[in-house]
Tab-separated table of C-alpha atoms in Angstrom:
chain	number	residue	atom	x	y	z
U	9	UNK	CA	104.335	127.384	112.352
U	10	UNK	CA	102.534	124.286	111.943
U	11	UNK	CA	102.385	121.820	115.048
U	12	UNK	CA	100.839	118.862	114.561
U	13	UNK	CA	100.834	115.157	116.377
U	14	UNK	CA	99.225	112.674	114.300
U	15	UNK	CA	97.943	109.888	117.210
U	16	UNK	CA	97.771	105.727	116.857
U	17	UNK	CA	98.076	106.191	113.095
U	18	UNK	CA	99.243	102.992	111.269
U	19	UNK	CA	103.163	103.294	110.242
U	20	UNK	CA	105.539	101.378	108.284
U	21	UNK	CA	108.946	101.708	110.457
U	22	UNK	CA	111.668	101.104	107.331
U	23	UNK	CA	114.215	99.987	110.098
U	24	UNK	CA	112.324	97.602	111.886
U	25	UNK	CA	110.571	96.149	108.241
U	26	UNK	CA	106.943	96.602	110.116
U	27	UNK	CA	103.822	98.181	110.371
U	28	UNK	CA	102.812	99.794	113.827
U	29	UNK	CA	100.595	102.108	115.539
U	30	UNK	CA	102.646	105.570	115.995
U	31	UNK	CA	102.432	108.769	117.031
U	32	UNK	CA	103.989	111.406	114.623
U	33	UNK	CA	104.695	114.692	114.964
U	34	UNK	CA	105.490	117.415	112.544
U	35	UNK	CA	107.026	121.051	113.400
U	36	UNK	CA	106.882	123.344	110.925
U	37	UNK	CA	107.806	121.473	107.572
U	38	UNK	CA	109.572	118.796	109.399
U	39	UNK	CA	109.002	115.124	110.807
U	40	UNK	CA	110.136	115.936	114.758
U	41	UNK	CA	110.482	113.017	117.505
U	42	UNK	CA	107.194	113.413	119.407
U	43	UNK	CA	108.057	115.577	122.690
U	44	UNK	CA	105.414	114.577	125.471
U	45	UNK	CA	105.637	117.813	127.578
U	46	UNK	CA	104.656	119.716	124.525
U	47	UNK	CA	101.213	121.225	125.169
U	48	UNK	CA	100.365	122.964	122.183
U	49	UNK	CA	100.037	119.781	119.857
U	50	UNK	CA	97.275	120.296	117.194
U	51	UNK	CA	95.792	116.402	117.748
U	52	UNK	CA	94.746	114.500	114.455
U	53	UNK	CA	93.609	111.093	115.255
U	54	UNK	CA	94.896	108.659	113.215
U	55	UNK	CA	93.082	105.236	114.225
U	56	UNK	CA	92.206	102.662	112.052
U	57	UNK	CA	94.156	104.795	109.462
U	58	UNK	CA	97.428	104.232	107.392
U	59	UNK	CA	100.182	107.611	107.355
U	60	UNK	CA	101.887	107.340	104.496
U	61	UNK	CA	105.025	108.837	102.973
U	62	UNK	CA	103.348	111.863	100.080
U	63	UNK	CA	103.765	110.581	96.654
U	64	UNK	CA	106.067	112.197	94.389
U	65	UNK	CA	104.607	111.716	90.964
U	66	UNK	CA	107.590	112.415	88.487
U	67	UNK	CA	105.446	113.201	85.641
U	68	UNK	CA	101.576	114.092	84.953
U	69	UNK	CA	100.985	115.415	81.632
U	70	UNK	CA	97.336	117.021	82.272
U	71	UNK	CA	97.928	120.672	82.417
U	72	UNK	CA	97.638	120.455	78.614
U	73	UNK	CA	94.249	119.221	78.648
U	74	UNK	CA	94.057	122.647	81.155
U	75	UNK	CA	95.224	124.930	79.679
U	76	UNK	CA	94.404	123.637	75.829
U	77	UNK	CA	90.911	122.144	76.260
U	78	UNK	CA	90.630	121.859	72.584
U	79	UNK	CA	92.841	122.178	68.963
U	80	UNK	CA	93.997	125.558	68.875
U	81	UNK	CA	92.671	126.922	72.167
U	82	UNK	CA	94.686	128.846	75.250
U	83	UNK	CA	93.751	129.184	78.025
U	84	UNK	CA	96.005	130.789	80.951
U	85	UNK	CA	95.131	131.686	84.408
U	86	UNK	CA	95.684	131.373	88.057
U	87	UNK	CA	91.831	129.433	88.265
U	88	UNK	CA	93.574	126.972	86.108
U	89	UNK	CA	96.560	126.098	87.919
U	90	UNK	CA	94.576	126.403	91.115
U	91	UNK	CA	92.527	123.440	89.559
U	92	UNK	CA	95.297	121.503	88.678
U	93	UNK	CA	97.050	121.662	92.184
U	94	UNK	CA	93.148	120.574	93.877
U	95	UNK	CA	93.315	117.215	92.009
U	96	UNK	CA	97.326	116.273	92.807
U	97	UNK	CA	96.398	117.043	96.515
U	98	UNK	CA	93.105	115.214	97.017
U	99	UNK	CA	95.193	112.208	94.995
U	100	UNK	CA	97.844	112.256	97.597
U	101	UNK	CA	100.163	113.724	95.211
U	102	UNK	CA	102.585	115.833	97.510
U	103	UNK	CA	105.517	116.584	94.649
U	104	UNK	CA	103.964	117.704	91.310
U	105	UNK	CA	106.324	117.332	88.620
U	106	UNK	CA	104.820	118.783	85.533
U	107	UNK	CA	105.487	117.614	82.343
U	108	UNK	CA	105.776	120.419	79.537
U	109	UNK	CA	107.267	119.691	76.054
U	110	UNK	CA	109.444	121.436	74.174
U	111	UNK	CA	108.667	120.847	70.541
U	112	UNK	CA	108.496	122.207	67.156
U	113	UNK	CA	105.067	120.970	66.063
U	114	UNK	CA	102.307	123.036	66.180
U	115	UNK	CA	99.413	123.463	69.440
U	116	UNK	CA	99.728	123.417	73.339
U	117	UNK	CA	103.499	121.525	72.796
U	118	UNK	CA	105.087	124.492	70.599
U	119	UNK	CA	108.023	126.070	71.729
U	120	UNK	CA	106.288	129.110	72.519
U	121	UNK	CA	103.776	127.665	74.301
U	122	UNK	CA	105.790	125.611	76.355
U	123	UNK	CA	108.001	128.793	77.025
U	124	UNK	CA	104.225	130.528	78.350
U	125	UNK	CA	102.931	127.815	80.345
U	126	UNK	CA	106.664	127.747	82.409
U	127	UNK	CA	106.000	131.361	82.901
U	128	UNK	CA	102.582	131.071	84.601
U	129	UNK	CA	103.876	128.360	86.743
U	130	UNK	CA	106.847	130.392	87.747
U	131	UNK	CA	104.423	133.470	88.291
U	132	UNK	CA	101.895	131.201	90.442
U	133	UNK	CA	104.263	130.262	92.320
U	134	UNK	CA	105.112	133.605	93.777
U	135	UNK	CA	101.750	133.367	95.374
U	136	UNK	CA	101.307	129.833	95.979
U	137	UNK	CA	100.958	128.384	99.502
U	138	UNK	CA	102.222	125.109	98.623
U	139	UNK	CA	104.553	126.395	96.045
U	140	UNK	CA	107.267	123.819	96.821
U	141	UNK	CA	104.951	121.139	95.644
U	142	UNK	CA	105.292	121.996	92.193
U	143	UNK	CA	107.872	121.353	89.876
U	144	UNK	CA	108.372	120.830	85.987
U	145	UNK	CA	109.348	117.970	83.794
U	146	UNK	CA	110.645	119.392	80.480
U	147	UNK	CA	109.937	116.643	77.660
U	148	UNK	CA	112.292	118.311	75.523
U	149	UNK	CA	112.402	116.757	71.393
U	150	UNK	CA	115.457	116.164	69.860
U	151	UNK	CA	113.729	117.437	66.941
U	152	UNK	CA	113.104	120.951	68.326
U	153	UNK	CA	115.146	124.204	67.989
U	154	UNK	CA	117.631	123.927	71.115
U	155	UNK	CA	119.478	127.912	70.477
U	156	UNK	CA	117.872	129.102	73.650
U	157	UNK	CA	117.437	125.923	75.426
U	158	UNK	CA	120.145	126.887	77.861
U	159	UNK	CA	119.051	130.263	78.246
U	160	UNK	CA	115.100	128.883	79.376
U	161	UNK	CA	116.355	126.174	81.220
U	162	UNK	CA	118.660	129.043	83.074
U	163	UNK	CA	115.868	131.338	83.487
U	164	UNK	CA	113.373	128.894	85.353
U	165	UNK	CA	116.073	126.344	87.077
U	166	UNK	CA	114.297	127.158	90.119
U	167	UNK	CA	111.017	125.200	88.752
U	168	UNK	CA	112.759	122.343	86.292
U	169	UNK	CA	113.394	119.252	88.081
U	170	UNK	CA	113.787	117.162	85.309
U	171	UNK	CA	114.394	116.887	81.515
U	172	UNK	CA	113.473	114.384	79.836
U	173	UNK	CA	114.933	113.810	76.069
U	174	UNK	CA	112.211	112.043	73.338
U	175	UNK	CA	112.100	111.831	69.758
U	176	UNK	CA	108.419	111.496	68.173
U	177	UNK	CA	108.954	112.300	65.203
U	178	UNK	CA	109.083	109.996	61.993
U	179	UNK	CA	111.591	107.105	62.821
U	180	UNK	CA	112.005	107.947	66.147
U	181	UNK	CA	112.926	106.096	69.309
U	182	UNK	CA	109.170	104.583	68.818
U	183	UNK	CA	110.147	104.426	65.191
U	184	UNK	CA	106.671	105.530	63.995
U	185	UNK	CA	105.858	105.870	60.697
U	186	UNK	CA	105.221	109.715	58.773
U	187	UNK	CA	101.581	108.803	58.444
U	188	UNK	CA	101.377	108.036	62.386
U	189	UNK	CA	103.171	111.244	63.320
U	190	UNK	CA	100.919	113.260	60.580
U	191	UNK	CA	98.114	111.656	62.635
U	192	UNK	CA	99.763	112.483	65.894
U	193	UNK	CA	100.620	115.898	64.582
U	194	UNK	CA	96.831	116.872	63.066
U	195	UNK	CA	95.140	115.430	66.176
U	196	UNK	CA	96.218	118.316	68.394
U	197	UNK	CA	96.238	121.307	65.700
U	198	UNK	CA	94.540	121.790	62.415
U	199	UNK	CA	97.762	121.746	59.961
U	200	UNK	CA	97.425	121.738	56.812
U	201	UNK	CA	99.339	118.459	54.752
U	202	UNK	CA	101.576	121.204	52.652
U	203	UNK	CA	102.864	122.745	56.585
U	204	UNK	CA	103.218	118.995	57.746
U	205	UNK	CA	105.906	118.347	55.402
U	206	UNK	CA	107.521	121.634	55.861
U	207	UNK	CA	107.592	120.554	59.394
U	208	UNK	CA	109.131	117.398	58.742
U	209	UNK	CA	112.383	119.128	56.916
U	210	UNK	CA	112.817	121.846	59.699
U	211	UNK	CA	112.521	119.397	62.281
U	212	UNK	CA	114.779	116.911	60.590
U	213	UNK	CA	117.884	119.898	60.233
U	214	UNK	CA	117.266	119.764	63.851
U	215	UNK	CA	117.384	116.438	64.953
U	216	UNK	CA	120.709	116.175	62.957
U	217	UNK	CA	122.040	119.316	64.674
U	218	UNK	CA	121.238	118.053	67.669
U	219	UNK	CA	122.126	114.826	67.976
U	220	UNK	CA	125.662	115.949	67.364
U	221	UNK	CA	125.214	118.366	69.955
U	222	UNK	CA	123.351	115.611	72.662
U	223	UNK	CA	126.733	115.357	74.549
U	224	UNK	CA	127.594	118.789	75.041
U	225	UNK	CA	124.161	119.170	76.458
U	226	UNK	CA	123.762	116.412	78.601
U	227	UNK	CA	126.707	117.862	80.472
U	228	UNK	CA	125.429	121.433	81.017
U	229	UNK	CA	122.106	120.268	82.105
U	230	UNK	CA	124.176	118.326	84.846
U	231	UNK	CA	126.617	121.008	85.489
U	232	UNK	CA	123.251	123.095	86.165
U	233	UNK	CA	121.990	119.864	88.651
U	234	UNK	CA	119.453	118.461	86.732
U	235	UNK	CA	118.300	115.016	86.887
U	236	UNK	CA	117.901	113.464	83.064
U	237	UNK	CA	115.443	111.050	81.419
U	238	UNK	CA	114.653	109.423	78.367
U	239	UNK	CA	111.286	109.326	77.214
U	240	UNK	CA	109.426	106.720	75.533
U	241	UNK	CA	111.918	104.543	73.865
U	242	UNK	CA	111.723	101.159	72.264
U	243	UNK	CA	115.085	99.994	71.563
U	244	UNK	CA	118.489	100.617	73.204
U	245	UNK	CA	120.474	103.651	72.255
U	246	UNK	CA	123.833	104.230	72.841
U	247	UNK	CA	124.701	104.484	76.959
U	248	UNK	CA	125.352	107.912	78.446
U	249	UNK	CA	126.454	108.011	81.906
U	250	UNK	CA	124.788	111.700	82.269
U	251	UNK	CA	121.412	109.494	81.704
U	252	UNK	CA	119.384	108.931	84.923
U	253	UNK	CA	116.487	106.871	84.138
U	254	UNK	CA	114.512	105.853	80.909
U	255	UNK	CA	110.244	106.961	81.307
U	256	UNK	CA	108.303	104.776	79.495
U	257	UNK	CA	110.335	102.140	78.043
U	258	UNK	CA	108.227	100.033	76.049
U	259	UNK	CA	109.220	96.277	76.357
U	260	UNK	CA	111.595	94.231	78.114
U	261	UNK	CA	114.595	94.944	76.137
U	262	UNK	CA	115.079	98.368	76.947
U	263	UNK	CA	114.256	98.362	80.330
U	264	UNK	CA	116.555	95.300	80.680
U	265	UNK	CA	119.416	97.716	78.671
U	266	UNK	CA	118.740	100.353	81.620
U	267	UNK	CA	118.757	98.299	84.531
U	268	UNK	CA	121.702	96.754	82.974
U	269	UNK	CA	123.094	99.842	83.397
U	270	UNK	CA	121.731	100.458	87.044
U	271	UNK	CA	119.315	103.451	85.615
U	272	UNK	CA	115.923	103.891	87.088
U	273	UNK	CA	113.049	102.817	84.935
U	274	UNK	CA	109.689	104.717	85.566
U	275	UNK	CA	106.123	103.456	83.814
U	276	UNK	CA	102.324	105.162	84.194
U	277	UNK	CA	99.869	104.132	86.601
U	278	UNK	CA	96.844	104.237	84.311
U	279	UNK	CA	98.482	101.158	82.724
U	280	UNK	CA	97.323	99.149	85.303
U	281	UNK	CA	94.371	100.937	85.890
U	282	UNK	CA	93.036	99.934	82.791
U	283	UNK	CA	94.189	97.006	82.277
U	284	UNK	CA	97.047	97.649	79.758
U	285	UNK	CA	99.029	100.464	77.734
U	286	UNK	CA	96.658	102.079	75.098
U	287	UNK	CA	100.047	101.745	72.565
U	288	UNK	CA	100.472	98.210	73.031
U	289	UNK	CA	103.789	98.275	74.652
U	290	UNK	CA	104.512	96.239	78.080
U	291	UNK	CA	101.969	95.808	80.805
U	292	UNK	CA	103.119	97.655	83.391
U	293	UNK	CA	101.319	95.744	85.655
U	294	UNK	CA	103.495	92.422	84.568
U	295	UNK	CA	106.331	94.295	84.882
U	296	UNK	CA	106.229	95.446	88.502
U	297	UNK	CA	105.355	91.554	89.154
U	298	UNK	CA	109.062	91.041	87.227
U	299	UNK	CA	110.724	93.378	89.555
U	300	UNK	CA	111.402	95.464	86.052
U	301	UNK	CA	109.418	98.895	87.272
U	302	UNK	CA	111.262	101.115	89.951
U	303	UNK	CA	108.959	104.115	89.597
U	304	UNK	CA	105.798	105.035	88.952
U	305	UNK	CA	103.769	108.313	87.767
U	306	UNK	CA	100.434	109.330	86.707
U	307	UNK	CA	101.680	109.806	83.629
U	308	UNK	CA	98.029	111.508	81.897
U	309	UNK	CA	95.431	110.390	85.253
U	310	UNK	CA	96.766	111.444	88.486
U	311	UNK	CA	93.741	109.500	89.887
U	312	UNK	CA	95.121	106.371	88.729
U	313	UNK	CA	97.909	106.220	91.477
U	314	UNK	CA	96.612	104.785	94.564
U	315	UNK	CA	94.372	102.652	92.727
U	316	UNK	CA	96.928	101.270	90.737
U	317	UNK	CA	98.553	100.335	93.663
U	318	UNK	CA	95.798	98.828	95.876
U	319	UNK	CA	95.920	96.443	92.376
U	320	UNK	CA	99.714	95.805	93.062
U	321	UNK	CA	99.237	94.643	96.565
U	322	UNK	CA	95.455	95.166	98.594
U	323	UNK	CA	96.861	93.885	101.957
U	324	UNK	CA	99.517	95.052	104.403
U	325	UNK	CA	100.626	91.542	104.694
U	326	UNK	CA	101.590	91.294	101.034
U	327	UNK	CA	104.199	94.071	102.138
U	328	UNK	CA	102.235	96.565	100.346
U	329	UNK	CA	105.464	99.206	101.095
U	330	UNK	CA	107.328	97.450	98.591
U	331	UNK	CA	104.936	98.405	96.491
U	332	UNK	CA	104.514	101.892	97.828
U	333	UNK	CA	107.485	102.834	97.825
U	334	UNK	CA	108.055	103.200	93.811
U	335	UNK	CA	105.869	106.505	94.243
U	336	UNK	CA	107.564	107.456	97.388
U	337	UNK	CA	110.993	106.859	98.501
U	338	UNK	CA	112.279	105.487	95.303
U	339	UNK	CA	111.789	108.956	93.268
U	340	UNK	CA	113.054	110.717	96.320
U	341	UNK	CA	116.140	108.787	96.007
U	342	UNK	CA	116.585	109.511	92.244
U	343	UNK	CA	116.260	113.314	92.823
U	344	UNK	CA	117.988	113.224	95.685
U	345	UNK	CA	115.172	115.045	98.075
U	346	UNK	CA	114.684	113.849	101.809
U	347	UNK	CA	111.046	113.330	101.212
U	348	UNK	CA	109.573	109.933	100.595
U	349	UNK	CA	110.102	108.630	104.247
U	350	UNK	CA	108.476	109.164	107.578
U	351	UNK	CA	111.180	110.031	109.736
U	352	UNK	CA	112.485	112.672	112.273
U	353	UNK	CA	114.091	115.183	109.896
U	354	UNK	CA	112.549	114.638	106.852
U	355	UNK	CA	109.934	116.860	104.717
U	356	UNK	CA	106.699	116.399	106.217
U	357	UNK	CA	104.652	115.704	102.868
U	358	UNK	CA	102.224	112.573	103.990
U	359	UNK	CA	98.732	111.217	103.234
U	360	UNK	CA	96.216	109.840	106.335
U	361	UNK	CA	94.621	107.335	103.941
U	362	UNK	CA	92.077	104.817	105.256
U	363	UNK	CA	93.043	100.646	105.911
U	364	UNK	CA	91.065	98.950	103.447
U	365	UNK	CA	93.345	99.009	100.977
U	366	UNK	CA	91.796	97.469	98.194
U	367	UNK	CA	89.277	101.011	98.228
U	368	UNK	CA	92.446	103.769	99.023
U	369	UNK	CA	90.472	107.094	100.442
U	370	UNK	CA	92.477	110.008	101.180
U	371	UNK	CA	91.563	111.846	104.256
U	372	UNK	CA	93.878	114.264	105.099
U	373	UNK	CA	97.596	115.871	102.210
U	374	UNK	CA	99.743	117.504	104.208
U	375	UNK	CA	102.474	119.579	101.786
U	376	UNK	CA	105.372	121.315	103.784
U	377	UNK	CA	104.178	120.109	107.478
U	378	UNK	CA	100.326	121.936	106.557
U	379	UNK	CA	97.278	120.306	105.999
U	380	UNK	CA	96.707	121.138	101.437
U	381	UNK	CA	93.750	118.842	101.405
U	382	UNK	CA	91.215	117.114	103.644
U	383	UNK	CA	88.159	115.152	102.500
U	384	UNK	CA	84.550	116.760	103.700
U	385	UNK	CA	82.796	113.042	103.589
């Protein structure tokens, strides 16, 4: 059992609304008070060095590029995953939610392949050290064949956090155009146009089928405790009380709608990284300075995150926490985990980063109370 005391690290105290030097213990995969009669500490020192809550990224899309390097190509393999998990813990990313779709169009975001990839996450897992880091995020189309959704959903509840409903296909919640999606479509397999448009009709009996159905399964996925997203949508649809939070909402009007209706709304880091969304849809950037952005992921760069943030706020006296906290405590609140916080009794997933904020270095993940990463420079 881990048994660790983290010395004169730098610690925001959520009570008190300050930053202070702390010593923190963790026992096992637990924050503990810090017991001074206890000899068998394992000392880290933690000067000149911020502790921070781990960051619980709700949805990183990458494993595609993994395990589908190129158009028609799959890969599988424990190497992969293991190579996956290296880059979420040296990015301070302590709760890996997945994202896998569950589509009808050809490639890596088939129904079959989405159906594989869950099973060599579930099978890693078995052997996993960390395994409670990783989760999944099922993009699931509305467009897709839903007759077994229940039964896969059943089958690997113990991995699925989240599901998250989209629509991209041809007047969609984006409302793209058929040329757009055949673009979409033909950039990540080699259909032919004749199998495009047979795609279109099957997916279109589908999406008709299913929206009738949307109801019926909103209320089994939260009968089975699921927490429930839309994904990339650009104008309001009709309000669903199952519906958690909206990912991706691209202007002010929608995310307006789901605040409006006191839902989460969750945009990507690398929109601020680079300077914008690649889509033209709303700056994330200008919409954290709103107040408008509760969350935030690494959407397709988990090495955007703490970057991204450093741009939000550089300095602790611009109450950088604030900012923080929308990959920390604020996810842990929508999914209803006792993670996000450093605190006596909660999970001890936590980054020692360094102070200069506007240049975040990890030196030390810790994932369950144990040390998953630490820097060798």
């Amino acid at each position: 059992m881990s048994l660790y005391l983290i010395k004169n690290a730098t610690v925001y105290d959520i009570q008190k609304k300050l930053w202070s030097s702390q010593d923190v213990g963790i026992c096992g995969n637990s924050f503990v008070n810090v017991n001074a009669n206890n000899k068998n500490w394992e000392i880290i020192d933690g000067s000149n060095k911020l502790l921070l809550p781990g960051i619980i990224d709700l949805h990183n899309d990458e494993i595609e590029t993994f395990f589908a390097p190129k158009r028609d190509v799959f890969f599988s393999g424990f190497d992969i995953m293991d190579k996956l998990m290296i880059g979420y813990y040296a990015n301070g990313i302590t709760s890996s939610h997945i994202a896998i779709t569950y589509s009808l169009e050809p490639g890596i975001r088939n129904e079959s392949k989405a159906y594989l990839i869950l099973q060599q996450i579930k099978a890693y897992k078995k052997f996993f050290r960390f395994a409670s880091s990783i989760k999944v995020n099922l993009r699931l189309e509305l467009s897709a064949d839903w007759t077994n959704i229940l039964k896969i959903i059943d089958e690997f509840r113990s991995d699925i956090a989240l599901v998250t409903l989209c629509d991209h296909s041809p007047n969609n919640m984006q409302k793209w155009s058929v040329q757009k999606f055949y673009r979409y479509i033909a950039g990540r397999s080699k259909i032919t146009a004749a199998d495009f448009y047979l795609l279109l009709l099957n997916m279109k009996k589908n999406k008709e089928k299913n929206i009738r159905n949307v109801r019926s399964l909103y209320r089994e996925l939260k009968e089975r405790g699921l927490v429930i997203g839309l994904h990339d949508i650009c104008y309001p649809i009709e309000y669903d009380p199952h519906i958690d939070f909206g990912e991706f909402p691209t202007n002010i009007k929608i995310i307006d709608y789901l605040h409006k209706e006191k839902k989460y709304v969750v945009l990507g880091t690398p929109n601020i990284r680079n300077g914008g969304s690649i889509n033209n849809n709303i700056s994330c950037l200008e919409a954290c300075k709103l107040g408008k952005c509760d969350i935030l992921c690494s959407d397709y760069d988990r090495n955007s995150v703490l970057t991204s943030i450093s741009k939000l706020n550089p300095t602790l006296d611009g109450n950088f926490y604030e900012c923080y906290k929308r990959i920390s405590e604020n996810p842990a609140h929508l999914l209803n985990v006792k993670k996000g916080i450093i605190s006596p009794g909660y999970d001890a997933d936590c980054i020692l980063i360094n102070s200069e904020l506007t240049s975040p270095r990890i030196y030390k993940t810790f994932v369950n109370g144990e040390v998953a990463y630490e820097s060798c420079f």
